[in-house]
Amino acid sequence: MSTKSLSARNNELSNPQKQLEYLSEGLFADGELPTFKHKLEKEDDFPLQPKPLEILQINLGYMCNQVCSHCHVDAGPDRKEIMTVETMQHCLEAIKKTGAHTLDLTGGAPEMNPNFRWFVEEASKAGIKDFIVRSNLTIIVANKKYYDLPEFFKKHNVHVVSSLPFYKREKTDKQRGEGVFDKSIQALQMLNAVGYGKEGSGLKLDLVYNPSGAFLPKDQDAMESDFKTALKEDFDIDFNSLFAITNLPISRFLEYLIASENYEDYMYELVNAYNPAAVQNVMCRNTLSVSWDGWLYDCDFNQMLELKVNSSVKHISNYDEDAIQNRNIIISQHCYGCTAGAGSSCQGTVA
Amino acid sequence: MSKPYYDPSDLRKFGEITEWSEELGKKFFDYYGSVFEEGALSAREKSLIALAVAHVVKCPYCIDAYTKDGLERGITKEEMMEAVHAGAAIESGATLVHGVQMMNKYKKLSM
Ligand code: SF4
Ligand code: SF4
């Protein structure tokens, strides 16, 4: 596993334009597989448009203490892009005006932004009741200054959503790095200790499972019960729900697919598993994504592909929800990752 | 270079067998689908049985398909290998139990 981001390695896939070209050439250019647009047209779902906005997902930066091999953000310690206080202030202004009820903080490791806690507190004052923090778990034990994160989360009733690729050490460490499993377990125990994932506490702790390789997740419920049994038996850990998420063919996962010669099979599989019912609930329809530098995107994936919203308003500094809601969502072949099987979103399956 | 008899990408075309015999093809795939649904046995258990049988009948397509199916279901590699051994044990047992026939025949023909 590489310990550097594509960006630090100057890999050509760190250029989103290259990724988009890759996703439009080959199989899709010679008609062997239909483009995503074509699929939507066939079901009369084109153009894809937003439903009422529910979630504002803010990416606080691409810096991360891990360098997971499947990361769609190309995050890592070598990424220096993090949100400034000024941009956070623009976000807070938008939060006062938005119809969205949930603030979803992601990264990188959002907690590594030095103004993370301040931002949560201000957003809470600005009226946000539902917070989601996408925590990679290991950050909680990475440094003393993060040890009290579980308490901080609890104080603001933050809904913690954490990735744990598998309930076994080997697969987790292969995807996320040596030692990640043990640290994740330790962090989960710390979260449990303050009440997270415990019945009746009201503190929600959900886990994210994503396949550690070129295959799709299957049967979220069965997987959840496997995770629950194993984590309880082996480590006495409790959590609420498991979200099974499909890896989208972009960024480092795309790099892996190409290098391991799995790209074609994987795309075939995504296309064959296309589920029109999932299209109704893809997350770009109720979520808006804000990047570390304040640009607006249909989703975190489009953010990484630098596909800014197709609207007159493209930046958080002149946020206008009516203008933004009246837009067509930008799509490409990576979208097949959201519509395969039971569908996939930041909240797990959608169909 | 000569073409191999087995081409991994042929697996994707499996469904095409229906084109040359629609009724039978459809019946087969309906049956196949039903077999692997959750039932008295879980879909997970059936996946492991399928993997074991795939090895016994030595079908490279089925081995690819049920290795992936197992990964998708979170079946571990230790479970998969044990399933392969279960298949192999039955297969070698089936060979070896014929050793009794050999012994019988030997005894019958010998003075
Ligand atoms: S923890 Fe998350 S953001 Fe960080 S490298 Fe892993 S997948 Fe990417
Ligand atoms: S990748 Fe983004 S734009 Fe495409 S379907 Fe998924 S959420 Fe929507």
Short mmCIF file of C-alpha atoms and ligand atoms in Angstrom, two decimals:
data_model
loop_
_atom_site.label_atom_id
_atom_site.label_comp_id
_atom_site.label_asym_id
_atom_site.label_seq_id
_atom_site.Cartn_x
_atom_site.Cartn_y
_atom_site.Cartn_z
CA MET A 1 0.00 0.00 0.00
CA SER A 2 1.28 3.41 -0.88
CA THR A 3 1.70 5.83 2.00
CA LYS A 4 1.31 8.91 -0.16
CA SER A 5 -1.64 10.48 -1.92
CA LEU A 6 -1.88 10.40 -5.71
CA SER A 7 -1.32 14.10 -5.53
CA ALA A 8 2.00 13.77 -3.67
CA ARG A 9 3.06 11.02 -6.08
CA ASN A 10 2.23 13.27 -9.02
CA ASN A 11 0.16 10.41 -10.37
CA GLU A 12 -1.75 11.47 -13.45
CA LEU A 13 -5.01 10.32 -11.84
CA SER A 14 -4.64 13.13 -9.32
CA ASN A 15 -5.91 15.24 -12.19
CA PRO A 16 -9.73 14.95 -12.17
CA GLN A 17 -9.83 15.63 -15.88
CA LYS A 18 -7.82 12.45 -16.45
CA GLN A 19 -10.21 10.47 -14.29
CA LEU A 20 -13.21 11.76 -16.19
CA GLU A 21 -11.55 10.90 -19.48
CA TYR A 22 -10.85 7.41 -18.24
CA LEU A 23 -14.47 7.00 -17.22
CA SER A 24 -15.71 8.08 -20.64
CA GLU A 25 -13.31 6.17 -22.84
CA GLY A 26 -12.95 2.46 -23.53
CA LEU A 27 -16.02 0.44 -22.74
CA PHE A 28 -18.26 3.49 -22.71
CA ALA A 29 -16.89 5.16 -25.83
CA ASP A 30 -17.19 2.07 -28.02
CA GLY A 31 -20.72 1.37 -26.83
CA GLU A 32 -19.93 -1.88 -25.05
CA LEU A 33 -21.57 -0.41 -21.98
CA PRO A 34 -24.19 2.36 -21.91
CA THR A 35 -23.21 5.69 -20.38
CA PHE A 36 -24.95 6.72 -17.18
CA LYS A 37 -26.77 9.44 -19.04
CA HIS A 38 -28.08 6.89 -21.50
CA LYS A 39 -29.34 4.71 -18.67
CA LEU A 40 -31.15 7.63 -17.04
CA GLU A 41 -32.72 8.61 -20.34
CA LYS A 42 -34.07 5.13 -20.83
CA GLU A 43 -35.90 5.33 -17.51
CA ASP A 44 -36.96 8.93 -18.09
CA ASP A 45 -34.81 10.09 -15.19
CA PHE A 46 -32.68 12.50 -17.16
CA PRO A 47 -31.79 15.18 -16.23
CA LEU A 48 -31.31 14.31 -12.61
CA GLN A 49 -32.65 17.05 -10.36
CA PRO A 50 -32.54 17.73 -6.64
CA LYS A 51 -35.36 17.10 -4.20
CA PRO A 52 -35.75 19.37 -1.15
CA LEU A 53 -32.39 19.89 0.50
CA GLU A 54 -31.93 17.96 3.73
CA ILE A 55 -28.22 17.65 4.30
CA LEU A 56 -25.40 20.10 3.95
CA GLN A 57 -22.20 18.11 3.71
CA ILE A 58 -19.13 20.16 4.42
CA ASN A 59 -15.67 18.89 3.66
CA LEU A 60 -13.36 20.46 6.22
CA GLY A 61 -10.23 19.44 4.37
CA TYR A 62 -8.33 16.68 2.64
CA MET A 63 -5.81 16.26 5.44
CA CYS A 64 -6.01 12.87 7.10
CA ASN A 65 -3.90 10.78 9.44
CA GLN A 66 -4.52 7.77 7.19
CA VAL A 67 -3.87 6.99 3.53
CA CYS A 68 -6.47 4.33 2.77
CA SER A 69 -5.99 2.57 -0.52
CA HIS A 70 -9.62 3.03 -1.58
CA CYS A 71 -9.94 6.71 -0.58
CA HIS A 72 -12.06 8.70 -3.02
CA VAL A 73 -10.77 11.95 -1.52
CA ASP A 74 -7.11 11.12 -2.10
CA ALA A 75 -6.68 12.26 1.48
CA GLY A 76 -3.55 11.90 3.58
CA PRO A 77 -1.09 13.62 5.88
CA ASP A 78 0.51 15.22 2.84
CA ARG A 79 -2.68 17.05 1.83
CA LYS A 80 -2.65 20.57 3.17
CA GLU A 81 -6.01 21.78 1.87
CA ILE A 82 -8.17 22.60 4.88
CA MET A 83 -11.05 24.99 5.40
CA THR A 84 -10.21 28.43 6.75
CA VAL A 85 -12.18 30.30 9.41
CA GLU A 86 -13.29 32.75 6.74
CA THR A 87 -14.88 30.00 4.65
CA MET A 88 -16.40 28.52 7.81
CA GLN A 89 -17.99 31.88 8.44
CA HIS A 90 -19.53 31.82 4.98
CA CYS A 91 -20.82 28.33 5.79
CA LEU A 92 -22.36 29.61 9.02
CA GLU A 93 -24.17 32.35 7.12
CA ALA A 94 -25.52 29.72 4.73
CA ILE A 95 -26.54 27.50 7.65
CA LYS A 96 -28.70 30.32 9.03
CA LYS A 97 -30.58 30.47 5.73
CA THR A 98 -30.75 26.84 4.71
CA GLY A 99 -33.72 24.52 4.74
CA ALA A 100 -31.37 21.61 5.41
CA HIS A 101 -31.80 20.02 8.83
CA THR A 102 -28.53 18.12 9.01
CA LEU A 103 -24.93 19.21 8.91
CA ASP A 104 -22.63 16.45 7.79
CA LEU A 105 -18.94 17.07 8.43
CA THR A 106 -16.44 15.10 6.45
CA GLY A 107 -12.87 15.20 5.17
CA GLY A 108 -10.11 13.85 5.23
CA ALA A 109 -10.27 13.69 8.97
CA PRO A 110 -12.54 16.65 9.79
CA GLU A 111 -11.30 16.67 13.39
CA MET A 112 -7.81 17.61 12.16
CA ASN A 113 -9.01 21.02 11.11
CA PRO A 114 -7.81 23.25 13.97
CA ASN A 115 -11.14 25.08 13.98
CA PHE A 116 -13.29 21.96 13.91
CA ARG A 117 -14.65 22.32 17.43
CA TRP A 118 -15.25 26.02 17.10
CA PHE A 119 -17.18 25.39 13.91
CA VAL A 120 -19.39 22.73 15.50
CA GLU A 121 -20.15 25.06 18.40
CA GLU A 122 -21.00 27.98 16.12
CA ALA A 123 -23.13 25.81 13.84
CA SER A 124 -24.96 24.59 16.88
CA LYS A 125 -25.65 28.21 17.90
CA ALA A 126 -26.77 28.88 14.34
CA GLY A 127 -29.53 26.36 14.85
CA ILE A 128 -28.20 23.01 13.62
CA LYS A 129 -29.61 20.17 15.70
CA ASP A 130 -28.48 17.20 13.69
CA PHE A 131 -24.76 16.83 13.30
CA ILE A 132 -23.00 14.01 11.57
CA VAL A 133 -19.25 13.68 11.88
CA ARG A 134 -17.54 11.18 9.62
CA SER A 135 -14.75 10.02 11.84
CA ASN A 136 -12.11 7.57 10.76
CA LEU A 137 -11.83 6.41 14.42
CA THR A 138 -8.03 6.23 14.57
CA ILE A 139 -7.86 10.01 14.84
CA ILE A 140 -9.38 9.72 18.32
CA VAL A 141 -6.32 7.83 19.54
CA ALA A 142 -3.77 9.49 17.22
CA ASN A 143 -2.76 12.22 19.64
CA LYS A 144 -3.57 13.27 23.20
CA LYS A 145 -5.36 16.36 21.96
CA TYR A 146 -8.01 14.15 20.37
CA TYR A 147 -8.62 11.80 23.30
CA ASP A 148 -11.59 13.84 24.51
CA LEU A 149 -13.34 13.82 21.13
CA PRO A 150 -15.92 11.28 22.34
CA GLU A 151 -16.88 13.71 25.13
CA PHE A 152 -17.01 16.60 22.69
CA PHE A 153 -19.21 14.60 20.31
CA LYS A 154 -21.47 13.68 23.19
CA LYS A 155 -21.81 17.28 24.35
CA HIS A 156 -23.17 18.30 20.96
CA ASN A 157 -25.11 15.12 20.41
CA VAL A 158 -23.12 14.48 17.26
CA HIS A 159 -24.11 11.42 15.29
CA VAL A 160 -20.82 9.62 14.70
CA VAL A 161 -20.41 7.68 11.48
CA SER A 162 -17.21 5.69 11.35
CA SER A 163 -15.52 3.53 8.80
CA LEU A 164 -14.53 0.06 9.77
CA PRO A 165 -14.01 -1.91 6.58
CA PHE A 166 -14.30 -5.25 8.30
CA TYR A 167 -14.61 -6.86 11.68
CA LYS A 168 -11.35 -8.66 11.15
CA ARG A 169 -7.90 -7.20 11.48
CA GLU A 170 -6.36 -8.45 8.27
CA LYS A 171 -8.79 -6.92 5.80
CA THR A 172 -9.01 -3.68 7.71
CA ASP A 173 -5.27 -3.20 7.87
CA LYS A 174 -4.82 -4.09 4.23
CA GLN A 175 -7.17 -1.39 3.14
CA ARG A 176 -6.48 1.25 5.75
CA GLY A 177 -2.93 0.59 6.95
CA GLU A 178 -1.00 -1.37 9.51
CA GLY A 179 -2.40 -1.13 13.02
CA VAL A 180 -5.60 0.63 11.97
CA PHE A 181 -7.81 -2.19 13.18
CA ASP A 182 -6.50 -2.20 16.74
CA LYS A 183 -6.69 1.58 17.00
CA SER A 184 -10.21 1.57 15.57
CA ILE A 185 -11.29 -0.97 18.15
CA GLN A 186 -9.77 1.14 20.90
CA ALA A 187 -11.58 4.23 19.62
CA LEU A 188 -14.88 2.35 19.39
CA GLN A 189 -14.47 1.25 22.98
CA MET A 190 -13.87 4.88 23.99
CA LEU A 191 -17.03 5.92 22.17
CA ASN A 192 -18.98 3.12 23.83
CA ALA A 193 -17.63 4.20 27.20
CA VAL A 194 -19.32 7.61 26.97
CA GLY A 195 -22.54 5.99 25.80
CA TYR A 196 -22.22 5.92 22.00
CA GLY A 197 -24.00 2.99 20.41
CA LYS A 198 -25.54 2.00 23.75
CA GLU A 199 -29.24 1.42 23.96
CA GLY A 200 -31.20 4.28 25.46
CA SER A 201 -28.28 6.76 25.35
CA GLY A 202 -29.61 8.56 22.29
CA LEU A 203 -26.02 8.77 21.08
CA LYS A 204 -25.78 7.29 17.63
CA LEU A 205 -22.76 5.41 16.41
CA ASP A 206 -23.02 3.94 12.94
CA LEU A 207 -20.35 2.04 11.09
CA VAL A 208 -19.52 2.15 7.44
CA TYR A 209 -18.51 -1.00 5.65
CA ASN A 210 -17.00 -0.77 2.23
CA PRO A 211 -15.57 -3.70 0.32
CA SER A 212 -11.83 -4.12 0.51
CA GLY A 213 -11.40 -4.90 -3.15
CA ALA A 214 -13.02 -4.99 -6.56
CA PHE A 215 -16.40 -6.32 -5.52
CA LEU A 216 -19.71 -4.84 -4.47
CA PRO A 217 -21.27 -4.91 -1.04
CA LYS A 218 -24.11 -7.38 -0.73
CA ASP A 219 -26.90 -7.59 1.78
CA GLN A 220 -26.42 -4.76 4.27
CA ASP A 221 -28.60 -6.43 6.89
CA ALA A 222 -26.75 -9.74 6.89
CA MET A 223 -23.48 -7.85 7.04
CA GLU A 224 -24.73 -5.77 9.94
CA SER A 225 -25.62 -8.81 11.95
CA ASP A 226 -22.21 -10.41 11.20
CA PHE A 227 -20.47 -7.22 12.34
CA LYS A 228 -22.60 -6.98 15.46
CA THR A 229 -21.99 -10.54 16.54
CA ALA A 230 -18.27 -10.45 15.88
CA LEU A 231 -17.59 -7.05 17.48
CA LYS A 232 -19.67 -7.94 20.52
CA GLU A 233 -18.10 -11.36 21.02
CA ASP A 234 -14.53 -10.34 20.36
CA PHE A 235 -14.39 -6.82 21.79
CA ASP A 236 -17.67 -6.14 23.61
CA ILE A 237 -18.41 -3.30 21.18
CA ASP A 238 -21.90 -1.98 20.45
CA PHE A 239 -23.03 0.17 17.56
CA ASN A 240 -26.32 1.15 15.95
CA SER A 241 -26.38 0.49 12.22
CA LEU A 242 -24.03 -0.63 9.52
CA PHE A 243 -23.98 1.27 6.22
CA ALA A 244 -22.74 -0.77 3.29
CA ILE A 245 -21.17 1.59 0.80
CA THR A 246 -20.03 0.84 -2.73
CA ASN A 247 -16.58 2.07 -3.72
CA LEU A 248 -16.93 4.53 -6.58
CA PRO A 249 -14.44 4.21 -9.42
CA ILE A 250 -12.62 7.47 -8.82
CA SER A 251 -9.36 8.64 -7.28
CA ARG A 252 -7.31 6.00 -5.43
CA PHE A 253 -9.91 3.29 -5.90
CA LEU A 254 -9.82 3.94 -9.64
CA GLU A 255 -6.04 3.71 -9.50
CA TYR A 256 -6.36 0.35 -7.76
CA LEU A 257 -8.94 -0.95 -10.27
CA ILE A 258 -6.72 -0.07 -13.18
CA ALA A 259 -3.51 -1.38 -11.64
CA SER A 260 -5.11 -4.68 -10.61
CA GLU A 261 -6.78 -5.08 -14.03
CA ASN A 262 -10.20 -5.12 -12.43
CA TYR A 263 -11.52 -1.93 -13.99
CA GLU A 264 -13.52 -3.49 -16.83
CA ASP A 265 -15.09 -6.23 -14.73
CA TYR A 266 -15.94 -3.74 -12.02
CA MET A 267 -17.65 -1.37 -14.44
CA TYR A 268 -19.55 -4.27 -15.98
CA GLU A 269 -20.71 -5.24 -12.57
CA LEU A 270 -21.82 -1.76 -11.62
CA VAL A 271 -23.74 -1.34 -14.86
CA ASN A 272 -25.37 -4.78 -14.63
CA ALA A 273 -26.45 -4.05 -11.09
CA TYR A 274 -28.06 -0.74 -12.11
CA ASN A 275 -31.23 -0.30 -10.12
CA PRO A 276 -33.67 2.38 -11.27
CA ALA A 277 -35.24 2.46 -7.81
CA ALA A 278 -31.91 3.57 -6.33
CA VAL A 279 -31.84 6.55 -8.68
CA GLN A 280 -34.76 8.09 -6.81
CA ASN A 281 -32.69 8.38 -3.66
CA VAL A 282 -29.12 9.00 -4.75
CA MET A 283 -27.64 11.39 -2.25
CA CYS A 284 -27.06 14.29 -4.63
CA ARG A 285 -30.84 14.71 -4.60
CA ASN A 286 -31.08 15.71 -0.94
CA THR A 287 -27.51 16.71 -0.14
CA LEU A 288 -25.27 19.55 -1.16
CA SER A 289 -21.52 19.27 -0.85
CA VAL A 290 -19.22 22.16 0.10
CA SER A 291 -15.49 21.86 -0.44
CA TRP A 292 -12.74 23.09 1.90
CA ASP A 293 -12.42 26.20 -0.25
CA GLY A 294 -16.14 26.92 -0.34
CA TRP A 295 -17.19 25.66 -3.77
CA LEU A 296 -20.48 23.86 -4.13
CA TYR A 297 -20.92 20.41 -5.62
CA ASP A 298 -23.70 17.89 -6.14
CA CYS A 299 -21.86 15.40 -3.95
CA ASP A 300 -18.49 14.65 -2.42
CA PHE A 301 -17.58 12.55 -5.46
CA ASN A 302 -18.27 15.37 -7.90
CA GLN A 303 -16.21 17.55 -5.60
CA MET A 304 -13.24 15.26 -6.05
CA LEU A 305 -13.80 15.32 -9.80
CA GLU A 306 -13.98 19.14 -9.63
CA LEU A 307 -17.43 19.20 -11.20
CA LYS A 308 -18.92 22.32 -9.63
CA VAL A 309 -22.70 22.69 -9.44
CA ASN A 310 -24.40 23.65 -12.64
CA SER A 311 -25.99 26.78 -11.21
CA SER A 312 -25.56 30.55 -11.29
CA VAL A 313 -24.38 30.29 -7.67
CA LYS A 314 -21.32 28.12 -7.29
CA HIS A 315 -19.73 29.33 -4.06
CA ILE A 316 -20.78 29.35 -0.43
CA SER A 317 -19.95 33.07 -0.14
CA ASN A 318 -22.98 33.98 -2.22
CA TYR A 319 -25.18 31.11 -1.17
CA ASP A 320 -28.70 31.22 -2.56
CA GLU A 321 -30.63 28.03 -1.98
CA ASP A 322 -33.41 28.76 -4.46
CA ALA A 323 -30.94 29.30 -7.26
CA ILE A 324 -28.98 26.20 -6.33
CA GLN A 325 -31.97 23.93 -5.97
CA ASN A 326 -33.04 24.82 -9.46
CA ARG A 327 -30.26 22.95 -11.21
CA ASN A 328 -29.45 19.80 -13.10
CA ILE A 329 -27.08 17.41 -11.38
CA ILE A 330 -23.84 16.68 -13.18
CA ILE A 331 -23.32 13.02 -13.87
CA SER A 332 -20.76 10.68 -15.33
CA GLN A 333 -19.99 6.98 -15.26
CA HIS A 334 -18.82 7.08 -11.62
CA CYS A 335 -22.52 7.58 -10.74
CA TYR A 336 -23.10 3.89 -11.46
CA GLY A 337 -21.53 3.33 -8.04
CA CYS A 338 -24.53 5.01 -6.41
CA THR A 339 -27.17 3.02 -8.28
CA ALA A 340 -25.81 -0.53 -8.13
CA GLY A 341 -27.89 -3.13 -6.35
CA ALA A 342 -29.52 -1.66 -3.28
CA GLY A 343 -27.83 1.64 -4.08
CA SER A 344 -25.19 3.44 -2.09
CA SER A 345 -24.93 6.74 -0.31
CA CYS A 346 -23.27 8.20 2.75
CA GLN A 347 -26.19 6.69 4.69
CA GLY A 348 -25.75 3.24 3.18
CA THR A 349 -28.24 1.59 0.85
CA VAL A 350 -31.05 3.65 -0.63
CA ALA A 351 -33.39 1.16 -2.29
CA MET B 1 -0.82 -17.03 -29.71
CA SER B 2 -3.57 -19.59 -29.49
CA LYS B 3 -6.79 -18.68 -27.74
CA PRO B 4 -7.47 -20.41 -24.44
CA TYR B 5 -10.55 -22.62 -24.13
CA TYR B 6 -11.67 -20.64 -21.11
CA ASP B 7 -11.99 -16.87 -21.39
CA PRO B 8 -12.83 -15.15 -18.08
CA SER B 9 -14.94 -12.54 -19.85
CA ASP B 10 -17.22 -15.33 -21.16
CA LEU B 11 -18.79 -15.51 -17.73
CA ARG B 12 -20.48 -12.15 -18.39
CA LYS B 13 -22.11 -13.71 -21.44
CA PHE B 14 -23.61 -16.63 -19.54
CA GLY B 15 -27.09 -15.14 -19.89
CA GLU B 16 -26.79 -15.32 -23.65
CA ILE B 17 -27.42 -19.08 -23.65
CA THR B 18 -31.10 -18.13 -23.41
CA GLU B 19 -30.95 -16.61 -26.88
CA TRP B 20 -30.60 -20.01 -28.53
CA SER B 21 -33.18 -21.75 -26.41
CA GLU B 22 -35.35 -19.25 -24.70
CA GLU B 23 -37.72 -21.44 -22.74
CA LEU B 24 -35.10 -23.77 -21.29
CA GLY B 25 -32.67 -20.95 -20.64
CA LYS B 26 -35.27 -18.95 -18.80
CA LYS B 27 -36.38 -21.95 -16.77
CA PHE B 28 -32.80 -22.64 -15.80
CA PHE B 29 -32.06 -19.08 -14.67
CA ASP B 30 -35.33 -18.82 -12.74
CA TYR B 31 -34.54 -22.08 -11.00
CA TYR B 32 -30.96 -21.01 -10.36
CA GLY B 33 -32.11 -17.73 -8.86
CA SER B 34 -34.58 -19.43 -6.58
CA VAL B 35 -32.07 -21.98 -5.37
CA PHE B 36 -29.76 -19.30 -4.02
CA GLU B 37 -32.40 -17.30 -2.22
CA GLU B 38 -32.56 -17.24 1.54
CA GLY B 39 -34.37 -20.41 2.59
CA ALA B 40 -33.98 -23.19 5.14
CA LEU B 41 -30.31 -22.61 4.40
CA SER B 42 -29.00 -19.07 4.44
CA ALA B 43 -27.76 -17.48 1.23
CA ARG B 44 -24.35 -17.41 2.90
CA GLU B 45 -24.36 -21.18 3.52
CA LYS B 46 -25.44 -21.84 -0.04
CA SER B 47 -22.68 -19.64 -1.34
CA LEU B 48 -20.12 -21.83 0.46
CA ILE B 49 -21.73 -25.02 -0.82
CA ALA B 50 -21.64 -23.61 -4.34
CA LEU B 51 -17.96 -22.77 -3.90
CA ALA B 52 -17.18 -26.32 -2.77
CA VAL B 53 -19.09 -27.85 -5.66
CA ALA B 54 -17.48 -25.41 -8.10
CA HIS B 55 -14.14 -26.92 -7.15
CA VAL B 56 -15.35 -30.49 -7.36
CA VAL B 57 -16.78 -29.98 -10.84
CA LYS B 58 -13.68 -27.86 -11.58
CA CYS B 59 -15.58 -25.05 -13.25
CA PRO B 60 -13.32 -21.99 -13.48
CA TYR B 61 -16.30 -19.70 -14.06
CA CYS B 62 -18.09 -20.92 -10.96
CA ILE B 63 -14.90 -20.63 -8.91
CA ASP B 64 -14.52 -16.98 -9.97
CA ALA B 65 -18.19 -16.29 -9.39
CA TYR B 66 -18.46 -17.84 -5.94
CA THR B 67 -15.16 -16.49 -4.69
CA LYS B 68 -16.49 -13.04 -5.48
CA ASP B 69 -19.90 -13.88 -4.06
CA GLY B 70 -18.20 -14.95 -0.85
CA LEU B 71 -16.21 -11.73 -0.66
CA GLU B 72 -19.40 -9.75 -1.19
CA ARG B 73 -21.02 -11.57 1.68
CA GLY B 74 -18.07 -11.08 3.99
CA ILE B 75 -17.16 -14.75 3.97
CA THR B 76 -13.57 -15.09 5.12
CA LYS B 77 -10.81 -16.81 3.21
CA GLU B 78 -10.50 -19.39 5.97
CA GLU B 79 -14.16 -20.32 5.52
CA MET B 80 -13.72 -20.50 1.77
CA MET B 81 -10.69 -22.78 2.02
CA GLU B 82 -12.49 -25.06 4.46
CA ALA B 83 -15.37 -25.32 2.01
CA VAL B 84 -12.92 -26.30 -0.73
CA HIS B 85 -11.49 -28.97 1.57
CA ALA B 86 -14.97 -30.27 2.33
CA GLY B 87 -15.52 -30.69 -1.41
CA ALA B 88 -12.09 -32.22 -1.90
CA ALA B 89 -12.58 -34.65 0.99
CA ILE B 90 -15.83 -35.92 -0.46
CA GLU B 91 -14.26 -36.18 -3.86
CA SER B 92 -11.23 -38.13 -2.62
CA GLY B 93 -13.46 -40.16 -0.34
CA ALA B 94 -15.53 -41.09 -3.36
CA THR B 95 -12.37 -42.30 -5.05
CA LEU B 96 -11.05 -44.13 -2.05
CA VAL B 97 -14.30 -45.86 -1.15
CA HIS B 98 -13.96 -47.60 -4.52
CA GLY B 99 -10.90 -49.13 -2.98
CA VAL B 100 -13.34 -51.51 -1.28
CA GLN B 101 -14.55 -52.61 -4.69
CA MET B 102 -10.97 -53.23 -5.69
CA MET B 103 -10.42 -55.24 -2.51
CA ASN B 104 -13.58 -57.25 -3.09
CA LYS B 105 -12.63 -58.04 -6.64
CA TYR B 106 -9.09 -58.89 -5.66
CA LYS B 107 -10.30 -61.29 -3.01
CA LYS B 108 -12.85 -62.87 -5.31
CA LEU B 109 -10.31 -63.52 -8.01
CA SER B 110 -7.61 -64.77 -5.68
CA MET B 111 -7.31 -68.27 -4.35
S1 SF4 C 1 -9.71 7.76 6.68
FE1 SF4 C 1 -11.19 8.37 5.14
S2 SF4 C 1 -10.47 10.33 4.36
FE2 SF4 C 1 -8.77 9.37 5.47
S3 SF4 C 1 -7.60 8.31 3.87
FE3 SF4 C 1 -9.07 6.85 4.78
S4 SF4 C 1 -10.85 6.94 3.46
FE4 SF4 C 1 -9.62 8.76 3.04
S1 SF4 C 2 -21.85 10.24 -7.88
FE1 SF4 C 2 -22.78 12.08 -7.01
S2 SF4 C 2 -23.85 12.97 -8.74
FE2 SF4 C 2 -23.48 10.85 -9.28
S3 SF4 C 2 -25.31 9.76 -8.60
FE3 SF4 C 2 -23.80 9.63 -6.97
S4 SF4 C 2 -24.33 11.31 -5.63
FE4 SF4 C 2 -25.30 11.73 -7.58
#
